[in-house]
Amino acid sequence: MADTEEWTSDSNSALHISLLRPSTSDHPTILATFNPVHTYPLFGEAQTIFGYRGLRVDLRFAAHDLRPNVEIAFEKRYKAVGETKALDVKEVLQDWLPGSAFDPITQFNALVQSDDTATTFKPPGDLLTSYEANGKKYEIWGGSLADLAVKQLLQRMQIFVPFFIEGGSYIKLDDPEWTLQRWKVYFLYEHLPTPPTPTASAYSFVGYATAYRCYLYKPTSPSASPTKKPHKLIRPAPTSTYELPLPSMPLHTLPCRERISQFVILPPYQSAGHGSRLYSALYQAFLHDPTVVEITVEDPNEAFDDLRDVADLLTLRHDERFTSLRISTAVSVSRRGPLPTAKLLPLDQITALRESVKISPRQFARLCEMQLLSLIPPSHRLRKPDAPSSFTLSTTSISTNPFQPPPSSSSSSAEKPSMPAPPPKDHHHYRLLVKQRLYKFNKESLIQLDQEERWAKLEDVVDGVERDYERLLGLVGRVGGKGDGKEKEKENGNGMDKEEGGGKRKLVVVEDGESVKRMKV
């Protein structure tokens, strides 16, 4: 066992990623060196490499066009014994990198030092926006994956997907043209005012994001009332091939949901606001695209959720329609019967606002809940852990309102305990609205629980959601007061963040006997 460990290397630590650009010396300058967060797609779940002592794998990239190079070095290699032999690291990497990546390091260094195309290099696509941070200038570019220059650059950077996006996968670059046109790639680069050498590029790579269009059927008018007349079958013409795209149907003009897929800020540039800048640039591009109906994110993790929540809330707080939202405290809510949501909130106004800002329903509901919570005085919010609960559950009587606990059972006045003061109306109504959303979203799991346990679980989940909103509002308050409010946010992929971890949006565990269910919030 000890002998096996002696020859085993941690693949995350053994692999070093570097960005290089020309220098005035004989060798390129290393701008940054960092390790991947994940290597299990390449080296297995254990993320180990067997068969070497002192193993070091250097994956270097030209900082402007991400031309890659691999150098594998080690002190000693394990001598094969029967079926046990050292892992062929080069063979593993050949499945993930182009053949040119394995050219000799001297050849790669020479190319970086004197690349004739570097001085004229610009990120492919169109310049969307630029900004300055910490005395440096950054630019965000975007282009279609059908563009050959965009495709080539994405092909070189896709190796960052298994390294920094848990469960991420490569985009297929050999799909038909009409499919590639659905994809957009957005590049974030640092732009130097003066290149360090006459042969150097003014650009160095910081991060990127991808998004694709999900075409959305949106009827232009209400469906006609059904008639008793039999429907006439529509048959295709005998000569129709039905190959997509149809000549008379340009797909780029159809209404769609734009879905952010991959999102990576390289570790040396994280925690500096670049992720928020990139996300906001994507959001503004989609917001002003008349064909985009809704903006969604594909399988985000917790860190990206935080980035998105903060950026969206800061954006919406510039809209008076959003900041004017209030819960009506003049409405009395009965312990029985349905919750009068339409009287508590201006639902038509909320729907119109959500559609105009193109945020998905669940995300927009959460943003509204955060904003409404911020308007409730802190003294009215979460009750203290040792304080008596105004939501004490009864074991005998069940309320017909699924968002309020059942009333206490009837008993003599001598047996009744003193009741706590009723909660403030603003916070009470707020919690009922949050419960309603959570109940609807998790109804399939909750209906399998006993009624009393269901109330208790909803109470616990709402407590957790409210605490998380408090945390996010604190983050919004901190970053919102610093210039544009984006300097200190975490940078993450829907992907990853090295400090925060790569979990998905928090799930609250609901135990039901031997089974375990998770409520989505």
Short mmCIF file of C-alpha atoms in Angstrom, two decimals:
data_model
loop_
_atom_site.label_atom_id
_atom_site.label_comp_id
_atom_site.label_asym_id
_atom_site.label_seq_id
_atom_site.Cartn_x
_atom_site.Cartn_y
_atom_site.Cartn_z
CA MET A 1 0.00 0.00 0.00
CA ALA A 2 2.81 2.41 0.91
CA ASP A 3 4.57 1.60 -2.38
CA THR A 4 1.39 2.44 -4.35
CA GLU A 5 0.98 5.78 -2.58
CA GLU A 6 4.61 6.62 -3.27
CA TRP A 7 3.93 6.39 -7.01
CA THR A 8 0.56 8.16 -6.95
CA SER A 9 0.13 11.87 -7.65
CA ASP A 10 -2.86 14.12 -7.07
CA SER A 11 -3.85 15.14 -10.60
CA ASN A 12 -5.23 18.54 -9.52
CA SER A 13 -1.89 19.45 -7.94
CA ALA A 14 0.28 17.91 -10.65
CA LEU A 15 -1.39 19.85 -13.47
CA HIS A 16 -0.33 23.50 -13.80
CA ILE A 17 -2.05 25.89 -16.22
CA SER A 18 -0.21 29.00 -17.37
CA LEU A 19 -0.86 32.02 -19.60
CA LEU A 20 2.16 33.31 -21.53
CA ARG A 21 2.99 36.34 -23.65
CA PRO A 22 6.21 37.59 -25.30
CA SER A 23 8.95 39.24 -23.27
CA THR A 24 12.18 41.09 -23.99
CA SER A 25 14.20 38.09 -22.75
CA ASP A 26 14.74 34.73 -24.45
CA HIS A 27 11.63 33.15 -22.93
CA PRO A 28 7.99 34.24 -22.75
CA THR A 29 6.63 35.93 -19.63
CA ILE A 30 4.28 33.86 -17.48
CA LEU A 31 1.29 36.06 -16.63
CA ALA A 32 -0.31 33.59 -14.23
CA THR A 33 -0.11 29.95 -13.17
CA PHE A 34 -2.95 28.08 -11.48
CA ASN A 35 -4.34 24.60 -10.90
CA PRO A 36 -7.61 23.11 -12.11
CA VAL A 37 -10.47 22.54 -9.70
CA HIS A 38 -11.54 19.23 -11.26
CA THR A 39 -9.63 16.62 -13.23
CA TYR A 40 -11.89 13.59 -12.78
CA PRO A 41 -13.15 13.70 -16.39
CA LEU A 42 -9.56 13.06 -17.49
CA PHE A 43 -8.07 10.96 -14.68
CA GLY A 44 -11.04 9.32 -12.97
CA GLU A 45 -13.10 9.96 -9.85
CA ALA A 46 -10.10 9.58 -7.54
CA GLN A 47 -8.33 12.39 -9.46
CA THR A 48 -4.97 10.62 -9.19
CA ILE A 49 -2.21 9.63 -11.61
CA PHE A 50 -0.31 6.44 -10.91
CA GLY A 51 3.23 5.62 -11.95
CA TYR A 52 5.40 8.68 -11.32
CA ARG A 53 7.52 10.40 -8.72
CA GLY A 54 7.74 14.17 -8.88
CA LEU A 55 5.18 14.40 -11.69
CA ARG A 56 4.48 17.84 -13.16
CA VAL A 57 2.23 18.48 -16.15
CA ASP A 58 2.46 22.00 -17.57
CA LEU A 59 -0.39 23.12 -19.82
CA ARG A 60 0.61 26.46 -21.28
CA PHE A 61 -1.48 28.85 -23.39
CA ALA A 62 -0.56 31.86 -25.46
CA ALA A 63 -2.45 34.56 -23.58
CA HIS A 64 -4.12 36.09 -26.64
CA ASP A 65 -5.27 33.22 -28.89
CA LEU A 66 -4.93 30.34 -26.38
CA ARG A 67 -2.64 28.25 -28.55
CA PRO A 68 -1.88 25.32 -26.17
CA ASN A 69 1.24 23.36 -25.33
CA VAL A 70 1.79 20.43 -22.96
CA GLU A 71 5.02 19.48 -21.23
CA ILE A 72 5.19 16.40 -19.01
CA ALA A 73 8.10 16.03 -16.57
CA PHE A 74 8.86 13.62 -13.72
CA GLU A 75 11.74 12.41 -11.58
CA LYS A 76 11.14 8.70 -12.05
CA ARG A 77 8.63 6.44 -13.80
CA TYR A 78 7.23 3.21 -12.36
CA LYS A 79 8.56 0.08 -14.01
CA ALA A 80 5.66 -2.07 -15.17
CA VAL A 81 4.97 -5.25 -13.22
CA GLY A 82 2.53 -7.52 -15.02
CA GLU A 83 -0.67 -5.56 -15.67
CA THR A 84 0.35 -2.76 -13.30
CA LYS A 85 2.01 0.10 -15.18
CA ALA A 86 2.25 3.87 -15.17
CA LEU A 87 -0.62 5.82 -16.69
CA ASP A 88 0.23 7.27 -20.09
CA VAL A 89 -0.55 10.93 -19.33
CA LYS A 90 0.12 12.05 -22.89
CA GLU A 91 -2.34 9.51 -24.25
CA VAL A 92 -5.02 10.78 -21.86
CA LEU A 93 -4.47 14.40 -22.84
CA GLN A 94 -4.52 13.60 -26.56
CA ASP A 95 -8.26 12.99 -26.26
CA TRP A 96 -8.76 16.55 -25.00
CA LEU A 97 -6.23 18.70 -26.83
CA PRO A 98 -5.25 19.25 -30.49
CA GLY A 99 -2.18 17.49 -31.84
CA SER A 100 -0.21 20.73 -32.08
CA ALA A 101 -0.35 21.00 -28.28
CA PHE A 102 2.32 18.29 -28.06
CA ASP A 103 4.97 20.13 -30.08
CA PRO A 104 8.30 20.61 -28.26
CA ILE A 105 8.30 23.39 -25.67
CA THR A 106 11.17 25.15 -27.44
CA GLN A 107 9.07 25.38 -30.60
CA PHE A 108 6.10 26.72 -28.63
CA ASN A 109 8.19 29.34 -26.83
CA ALA A 110 9.69 30.52 -30.09
CA LEU A 111 6.23 30.86 -31.62
CA VAL A 112 4.94 32.88 -28.65
CA GLN A 113 7.99 35.15 -28.79
CA SER A 114 7.70 35.92 -32.52
CA ASP A 115 4.10 35.28 -33.61
CA ASP A 116 3.58 37.46 -36.70
CA THR A 117 -0.21 37.49 -36.20
CA ALA A 118 -0.20 38.50 -32.53
CA THR A 119 0.07 42.25 -33.10
CA THR A 120 -3.08 42.28 -35.25
CA PHE A 121 -5.06 39.88 -33.07
CA LYS A 122 -8.50 40.92 -31.88
CA PRO A 123 -11.05 38.69 -30.17
CA PRO A 124 -13.48 37.34 -32.77
CA GLY A 125 -16.99 38.70 -33.11
CA ASP A 126 -18.19 42.17 -32.17
CA LEU A 127 -17.15 44.41 -29.29
CA LEU A 128 -20.10 44.55 -26.88
CA THR A 129 -18.74 46.72 -24.10
CA SER A 130 -15.58 47.73 -22.26
CA TYR A 131 -14.81 48.82 -18.71
CA GLU A 132 -11.95 49.72 -16.42
CA ALA A 133 -11.11 48.04 -13.12
CA ASN A 134 -8.07 48.53 -10.90
CA GLY A 135 -6.46 50.75 -13.49
CA LYS A 136 -6.77 48.19 -16.30
CA LYS A 137 -9.04 48.08 -19.33
CA TYR A 138 -11.19 45.06 -20.20
CA GLU A 139 -13.32 44.30 -23.24
CA ILE A 140 -16.19 41.88 -23.83
CA TRP A 141 -16.66 40.49 -27.33
CA GLY A 142 -19.36 38.20 -28.68
CA GLY A 143 -19.89 36.20 -31.84
CA SER A 144 -21.77 33.31 -33.39
CA LEU A 145 -20.32 29.82 -33.23
CA ALA A 146 -20.91 29.65 -36.99
CA ASP A 147 -17.98 32.11 -37.31
CA LEU A 148 -14.82 30.08 -38.00
CA ALA A 149 -12.65 32.36 -35.83
CA VAL A 150 -15.07 31.96 -32.89
CA LYS A 151 -15.15 28.20 -33.40
CA GLN A 152 -11.34 27.92 -33.46
CA LEU A 153 -10.91 29.94 -30.27
CA LEU A 154 -13.65 27.98 -28.47
CA GLN A 155 -12.02 24.72 -29.55
CA ARG A 156 -8.84 25.77 -27.77
CA MET A 157 -10.54 26.96 -24.58
CA GLN A 158 -12.96 24.05 -24.15
CA ILE A 159 -10.39 22.23 -22.03
CA PHE A 160 -11.37 24.71 -19.28
CA VAL A 161 -14.82 23.06 -19.12
CA PRO A 162 -13.76 19.80 -17.41
CA PHE A 163 -11.26 21.73 -15.27
CA PHE A 164 -13.64 24.36 -13.91
CA ILE A 165 -17.25 23.30 -14.56
CA GLU A 166 -18.41 20.31 -12.58
CA GLY A 167 -20.30 17.97 -14.88
CA GLY A 168 -19.64 20.25 -17.87
CA SER A 169 -19.33 18.88 -21.40
CA TYR A 170 -17.82 20.06 -24.66
CA ILE A 171 -19.94 21.79 -27.29
CA LYS A 172 -20.10 19.77 -30.49
CA LEU A 173 -18.34 21.81 -33.13
CA ASP A 174 -19.12 19.51 -36.04
CA ASP A 175 -22.90 20.07 -35.91
CA PRO A 176 -24.70 21.48 -38.97
CA GLU A 177 -24.38 25.19 -39.68
CA TRP A 178 -27.94 26.01 -38.61
CA THR A 179 -27.32 24.39 -35.22
CA LEU A 180 -24.06 26.27 -34.67
CA GLN A 181 -25.92 29.51 -35.40
CA ARG A 182 -27.95 28.93 -32.23
CA TRP A 183 -24.79 29.30 -30.13
CA LYS A 184 -23.11 32.54 -29.11
CA VAL A 185 -19.71 32.78 -27.43
CA TYR A 186 -18.69 35.77 -25.32
CA PHE A 187 -15.02 36.50 -24.61
CA LEU A 188 -13.61 38.64 -21.80
CA TYR A 189 -10.12 40.03 -22.45
CA GLU A 190 -7.76 42.44 -20.78
CA HIS A 191 -6.68 45.09 -23.29
CA LEU A 192 -3.27 46.67 -22.80
CA PRO A 193 -2.86 50.22 -24.12
CA THR A 194 0.70 49.39 -25.19
CA PRO A 195 1.90 45.80 -25.81
CA PRO A 196 5.00 44.85 -23.77
CA THR A 197 7.05 44.01 -26.89
CA PRO A 198 6.79 44.84 -30.62
CA THR A 199 5.62 41.25 -31.31
CA ALA A 200 3.11 40.98 -28.45
CA SER A 201 -0.66 41.18 -28.63
CA ALA A 202 -2.52 43.86 -26.72
CA TYR A 203 -5.02 41.24 -25.53
CA SER A 204 -4.85 38.57 -22.83
CA PHE A 205 -7.64 36.12 -22.01
CA VAL A 206 -9.65 36.43 -18.76
CA GLY A 207 -12.78 34.29 -19.19
CA TYR A 208 -15.68 33.38 -21.43
CA ALA A 209 -19.32 32.36 -21.52
CA THR A 210 -21.55 30.54 -23.97
CA ALA A 211 -25.29 30.72 -24.58
CA TYR A 212 -27.71 29.05 -26.93
CA ARG A 213 -31.20 29.70 -28.19
CA CYS A 214 -34.13 27.46 -27.28
CA TYR A 215 -36.81 28.25 -29.83
CA LEU A 216 -40.09 29.10 -28.20
CA TYR A 217 -43.58 28.63 -29.60
CA LYS A 218 -45.47 31.81 -28.92
CA PRO A 219 -48.97 32.00 -30.45
CA THR A 220 -49.79 35.40 -31.91
CA SER A 221 -53.49 35.15 -31.07
CA PRO A 222 -55.76 33.05 -28.85
CA SER A 223 -56.66 29.64 -30.20
CA ALA A 224 -60.00 29.41 -31.97
CA SER A 225 -62.86 27.71 -30.18
CA PRO A 226 -63.23 24.06 -31.08
CA THR A 227 -65.87 23.21 -33.67
CA LYS A 228 -67.79 20.07 -34.46
CA LYS A 229 -66.48 20.04 -38.01
CA PRO A 230 -63.86 17.37 -38.65
CA HIS A 231 -60.34 18.70 -39.09
CA LYS A 232 -58.85 18.51 -42.53
CA LEU A 233 -55.54 16.67 -42.51
CA ILE A 234 -52.56 18.62 -43.83
CA ARG A 235 -50.30 16.38 -45.85
CA PRO A 236 -46.75 17.28 -46.92
CA ALA A 237 -46.01 17.77 -50.58
CA PRO A 238 -44.51 14.65 -52.18
CA THR A 239 -41.30 16.53 -52.98
CA SER A 240 -40.78 17.94 -49.47
CA THR A 241 -37.56 16.88 -47.74
CA TYR A 242 -38.13 18.80 -44.49
CA GLU A 243 -34.43 19.44 -43.96
CA LEU A 244 -33.77 22.13 -41.38
CA PRO A 245 -33.65 25.01 -41.60
CA LEU A 246 -36.54 25.45 -44.00
CA PRO A 247 -35.73 28.09 -46.66
CA SER A 248 -38.78 30.16 -45.73
CA MET A 249 -38.10 30.04 -41.97
CA PRO A 250 -34.93 31.87 -40.88
CA LEU A 251 -34.41 30.53 -37.38
CA HIS A 252 -32.64 33.62 -36.05
CA THR A 253 -35.87 35.60 -36.37
CA LEU A 254 -37.95 33.22 -34.24
CA PRO A 255 -38.80 33.99 -30.59
CA CYS A 256 -36.55 32.13 -28.18
CA ARG A 257 -35.35 31.58 -24.67
CA GLU A 258 -31.67 32.44 -24.40
CA ARG A 259 -29.92 30.00 -22.09
CA ILE A 260 -26.52 30.71 -20.56
CA SER A 261 -24.61 27.44 -20.69
CA GLN A 262 -20.92 27.72 -19.77
CA PHE A 263 -19.41 30.52 -17.70
CA VAL A 264 -15.77 30.59 -16.64
CA ILE A 265 -13.54 33.26 -15.14
CA LEU A 266 -9.99 31.96 -14.76
CA PRO A 267 -8.84 31.75 -11.10
CA PRO A 268 -6.25 34.60 -11.25
CA TYR A 269 -9.04 37.01 -12.21
CA GLN A 270 -11.71 35.87 -9.77
CA SER A 271 -13.09 37.98 -6.90
CA ALA A 272 -12.48 41.17 -8.88
CA GLY A 273 -15.96 41.76 -10.35
CA HIS A 274 -15.26 40.36 -13.82
CA GLY A 275 -17.92 37.67 -13.54
CA SER A 276 -20.61 40.25 -12.79
CA ARG A 277 -19.42 42.40 -15.67
CA LEU A 278 -19.57 39.49 -18.08
CA TYR A 279 -22.98 38.36 -16.86
CA SER A 280 -24.37 41.90 -17.08
CA ALA A 281 -23.05 42.24 -20.65
CA LEU A 282 -24.85 39.03 -21.62
CA TYR A 283 -28.03 40.17 -19.91
CA GLN A 284 -28.03 43.54 -21.69
CA ALA A 285 -27.36 41.89 -25.05
CA PHE A 286 -30.32 39.54 -24.57
CA LEU A 287 -32.54 42.28 -23.13
CA HIS A 288 -32.14 44.38 -26.27
CA ASP A 289 -32.58 41.45 -28.66
CA PRO A 290 -36.23 41.58 -29.82
CA THR A 291 -36.29 37.84 -30.52
CA VAL A 292 -35.37 36.90 -26.92
CA VAL A 293 -38.44 36.33 -24.74
CA GLU A 294 -36.75 34.97 -21.62
CA ILE A 295 -33.24 34.60 -20.18
CA THR A 296 -32.41 31.37 -18.37
CA VAL A 297 -29.33 29.59 -17.00
CA GLU A 298 -28.48 25.94 -17.52
CA ASP A 299 -27.87 24.07 -14.26
CA PRO A 300 -26.18 26.85 -12.24
CA ASN A 301 -24.24 26.17 -9.05
CA GLU A 302 -24.62 28.08 -5.78
CA ALA A 303 -21.76 30.46 -6.50
CA PHE A 304 -23.16 31.44 -9.89
CA ASP A 305 -26.62 31.78 -8.33
CA ASP A 306 -25.19 34.33 -5.91
CA LEU A 307 -23.53 36.27 -8.71
CA ARG A 308 -26.74 36.21 -10.73
CA ASP A 309 -28.97 37.17 -7.78
CA VAL A 310 -26.82 40.16 -6.87
CA ALA A 311 -26.45 41.36 -10.46
CA ASP A 312 -30.18 40.97 -11.22
CA LEU A 313 -31.28 42.69 -8.01
CA LEU A 314 -28.92 45.62 -8.57
CA THR A 315 -30.25 45.95 -12.13
CA LEU A 316 -33.92 45.80 -11.11
CA ARG A 317 -33.43 48.36 -8.36
CA HIS A 318 -32.95 50.94 -11.10
CA ASP A 319 -36.53 50.26 -12.23
CA GLU A 320 -39.20 52.18 -10.33
CA ARG A 321 -41.80 49.55 -11.21
CA PHE A 322 -39.78 47.06 -9.18
CA THR A 323 -38.86 49.27 -6.24
CA SER A 324 -42.48 50.38 -5.85
CA LEU A 325 -43.74 46.84 -5.16
CA ARG A 326 -45.37 46.45 -1.77
CA ILE A 327 -47.35 43.81 0.12
CA SER A 328 -50.75 45.11 1.15
CA THR A 329 -51.10 44.98 4.91
CA ALA A 330 -54.70 46.22 4.72
CA VAL A 331 -55.84 42.75 3.63
CA SER A 332 -56.92 40.33 6.31
CA VAL A 333 -55.85 36.74 5.71
CA SER A 334 -58.18 34.08 7.04
CA ARG A 335 -56.81 30.93 8.64
CA ARG A 336 -59.17 29.04 6.36
CA GLY A 337 -59.56 29.25 2.63
CA PRO A 338 -57.10 30.14 -0.12
CA LEU A 339 -54.50 32.84 0.22
CA PRO A 340 -55.77 36.07 -1.47
CA THR A 341 -52.57 36.56 -3.46
CA ALA A 342 -54.14 38.97 -5.95
CA LYS A 343 -55.11 41.29 -3.06
CA LEU A 344 -51.74 41.11 -1.37
CA LEU A 345 -49.67 41.83 -4.51
CA PRO A 346 -50.31 43.62 -7.84
CA LEU A 347 -49.99 40.43 -9.90
CA ASP A 348 -50.70 42.05 -13.28
CA GLN A 349 -48.00 44.64 -12.67
CA ILE A 350 -45.54 41.94 -11.58
CA THR A 351 -46.25 39.80 -14.67
CA ALA A 352 -45.85 42.76 -17.03
CA LEU A 353 -42.59 43.76 -15.33
CA ARG A 354 -41.19 40.24 -15.46
CA GLU A 355 -41.94 39.92 -19.16
CA SER A 356 -40.34 43.27 -19.91
CA VAL A 357 -37.08 42.41 -18.10
CA LYS A 358 -37.10 38.86 -19.58
CA ILE A 359 -36.20 37.08 -16.32
CA SER A 360 -37.53 33.55 -15.82
CA PRO A 361 -40.55 33.18 -13.47
CA ARG A 362 -38.79 31.37 -10.63
CA GLN A 363 -35.80 33.71 -10.61
CA PHE A 364 -38.03 36.79 -10.77
CA ALA A 365 -40.16 35.49 -7.89
CA ARG A 366 -37.05 35.10 -5.75
CA LEU A 367 -35.88 38.61 -6.65
CA CYS A 368 -39.28 40.03 -5.66
CA GLU A 369 -39.10 38.16 -2.36
CA MET A 370 -35.64 39.57 -1.65
CA GLN A 371 -36.78 43.10 -2.43
CA LEU A 372 -39.96 42.80 -0.38
CA LEU A 373 -37.99 41.40 2.57
CA SER A 374 -35.61 44.36 2.40
CA LEU A 375 -38.60 46.67 2.95
CA ILE A 376 -39.66 44.93 6.18
CA PRO A 377 -38.05 46.47 9.28
CA PRO A 378 -35.44 44.13 10.79
CA SER A 379 -37.38 44.08 14.08
CA HIS A 380 -40.32 42.47 12.24
CA ARG A 381 -38.33 39.71 10.55
CA LEU A 382 -37.05 36.32 11.72
CA ARG A 383 -38.16 35.45 15.21
CA LYS A 384 -35.43 34.63 17.71
CA PRO A 385 -34.66 30.91 18.19
CA ASP A 386 -35.72 31.00 21.86
CA ALA A 387 -38.84 33.07 21.25
CA PRO A 388 -42.27 31.40 21.27
CA SER A 389 -43.46 30.65 17.78
CA SER A 390 -46.64 32.22 16.49
CA PHE A 391 -46.90 29.25 14.11
CA THR A 392 -47.28 26.52 16.76
CA LEU A 393 -48.69 23.37 15.18
CA SER A 394 -51.83 21.66 16.41
CA THR A 395 -52.24 17.92 16.47
CA THR A 396 -56.00 17.88 16.27
CA SER A 397 -57.27 20.51 13.88
CA ILE A 398 -56.22 21.08 10.29
CA SER A 399 -56.53 24.42 8.53
CA THR A 400 -57.82 24.45 4.97
CA ASN A 401 -55.29 27.13 4.07
CA PRO A 402 -52.14 25.15 3.10
CA PHE A 403 -49.88 28.08 3.91
CA GLN A 404 -50.94 28.63 7.50
CA PRO A 405 -50.62 26.16 10.36
CA PRO A 406 -53.80 24.67 11.79
CA PRO A 407 -55.48 26.47 14.70
CA SER A 408 -55.22 25.17 18.23
CA SER A 409 -57.76 22.60 19.37
CA SER A 410 -60.64 23.81 21.51
CA SER A 411 -60.31 23.32 25.25
CA SER A 412 -61.35 24.99 28.48
CA SER A 413 -59.97 28.42 29.19
CA ALA A 414 -58.03 27.05 32.16
CA GLU A 415 -56.16 24.62 29.91
CA LYS A 416 -55.27 27.17 27.22
CA PRO A 417 -51.69 28.48 27.37
CA SER A 418 -51.11 32.19 26.96
CA MET A 419 -50.84 33.02 23.26
CA PRO A 420 -47.89 35.00 21.93
CA ALA A 421 -48.47 38.36 20.35
CA PRO A 422 -49.48 38.09 16.69
CA PRO A 423 -46.61 38.65 14.24
CA PRO A 424 -46.39 41.97 12.38
CA LYS A 425 -48.68 41.89 9.37
CA ASP A 426 -46.01 42.79 6.83
CA HIS A 427 -43.76 39.88 7.82
CA HIS A 428 -46.67 37.49 8.38
CA HIS A 429 -48.10 38.12 4.90
CA TYR A 430 -44.61 37.94 3.41
CA ARG A 431 -43.99 34.48 4.85
CA LEU A 432 -47.33 33.23 3.60
CA LEU A 433 -46.47 34.34 0.07
CA VAL A 434 -43.08 32.64 0.21
CA LYS A 435 -44.69 29.47 1.56
CA GLN A 436 -47.20 29.53 -1.26
CA ARG A 437 -44.44 29.60 -3.89
CA LEU A 438 -42.43 26.88 -2.17
CA TYR A 439 -45.50 24.72 -1.68
CA LYS A 440 -46.44 24.92 -5.36
CA PHE A 441 -42.88 24.24 -6.47
CA ASN A 442 -42.44 21.25 -4.12
CA LYS A 443 -46.01 20.00 -3.97
CA GLU A 444 -45.16 16.52 -5.22
CA SER A 445 -42.75 15.98 -2.30
CA LEU A 446 -44.80 17.73 0.36
CA ILE A 447 -48.08 15.94 -0.25
CA GLN A 448 -46.37 12.70 0.73
CA LEU A 449 -45.88 14.02 4.27
CA ASP A 450 -48.40 14.13 7.07
CA GLN A 451 -50.23 17.44 7.34
CA GLU A 452 -48.54 18.52 10.55
CA GLU A 453 -45.10 17.52 9.32
CA ARG A 454 -45.80 19.44 6.13
CA TRP A 455 -46.41 22.64 8.12
CA ALA A 456 -43.25 22.11 10.14
CA LYS A 457 -41.13 21.51 7.05
CA LEU A 458 -42.53 24.59 5.32
CA GLU A 459 -41.73 26.66 8.39
CA ASP A 460 -38.16 25.37 8.48
CA VAL A 461 -37.66 25.94 4.76
CA VAL A 462 -39.03 29.49 4.87
CA ASP A 463 -36.73 30.24 7.81
CA GLY A 464 -33.78 29.00 5.75
CA VAL A 465 -34.84 30.93 2.65
CA GLU A 466 -35.25 34.11 4.69
CA ARG A 467 -31.81 33.75 6.22
CA ASP A 468 -30.30 33.22 2.77
CA TYR A 469 -32.10 36.33 1.49
CA GLU A 470 -30.65 38.27 4.43
CA ARG A 471 -27.18 37.09 3.40
CA LEU A 472 -27.74 38.09 -0.24
CA LEU A 473 -29.17 41.47 0.74
CA GLY A 474 -26.07 42.06 2.85
CA LEU A 475 -23.92 41.25 -0.19
CA VAL A 476 -26.01 43.57 -2.36
CA GLY A 477 -25.59 46.33 0.21
CA ARG A 478 -21.82 45.88 0.29
CA VAL A 479 -21.22 45.77 -3.45
CA GLY A 480 -23.97 48.25 -4.31
CA GLY A 481 -22.14 51.08 -2.59
CA LYS A 482 -18.87 50.65 -4.49
CA GLY A 483 -19.00 52.55 -7.75
CA ASP A 484 -20.99 50.36 -10.06
CA GLY A 485 -21.47 47.76 -7.35
CA LYS A 486 -19.62 44.91 -8.96
CA GLU A 487 -16.02 45.12 -7.83
CA LYS A 488 -15.94 42.50 -5.09
CA GLU A 489 -18.34 39.79 -6.17
CA LYS A 490 -17.27 36.21 -6.53
CA GLU A 491 -16.60 35.02 -10.06
CA ASN A 492 -17.98 31.63 -10.91
CA GLY A 493 -18.98 29.43 -13.74
CA ASN A 494 -22.28 27.81 -13.94
CA GLY A 495 -19.30 26.34 -13.47
CA MET A 496 -17.33 26.87 -10.39
CA ASP A 497 -15.67 28.98 -7.78
CA LYS A 498 -12.61 27.65 -6.03
CA GLU A 499 -13.50 29.22 -2.71
CA GLU A 500 -17.23 28.62 -2.69
CA GLY A 501 -17.36 25.06 -4.04
CA GLY A 502 -19.42 23.70 -6.87
CA GLY A 503 -22.78 22.76 -5.38
CA LYS A 504 -26.11 23.61 -6.91
CA ARG A 505 -28.70 25.98 -5.42
CA LYS A 506 -29.37 25.02 -1.83
CA LEU A 507 -31.80 22.16 -1.31
CA VAL A 508 -33.54 21.61 2.00
CA VAL A 509 -33.70 17.97 3.07
CA VAL A 510 -37.12 16.62 3.96
CA GLU A 511 -37.04 13.19 5.62
CA ASP A 512 -40.02 10.91 5.21
CA GLY A 513 -39.41 7.65 7.03
CA GLU A 514 -36.55 5.96 5.22
CA SER A 515 -36.77 8.17 2.14
CA VAL A 516 -35.14 11.57 1.78
CA LYS A 517 -36.63 14.31 -0.38
CA ARG A 518 -35.11 17.67 -1.22
CA MET A 519 -37.17 20.82 -1.47
CA LYS A 520 -36.06 23.27 -4.12
CA VAL A 521 -36.08 26.89 -3.07
#
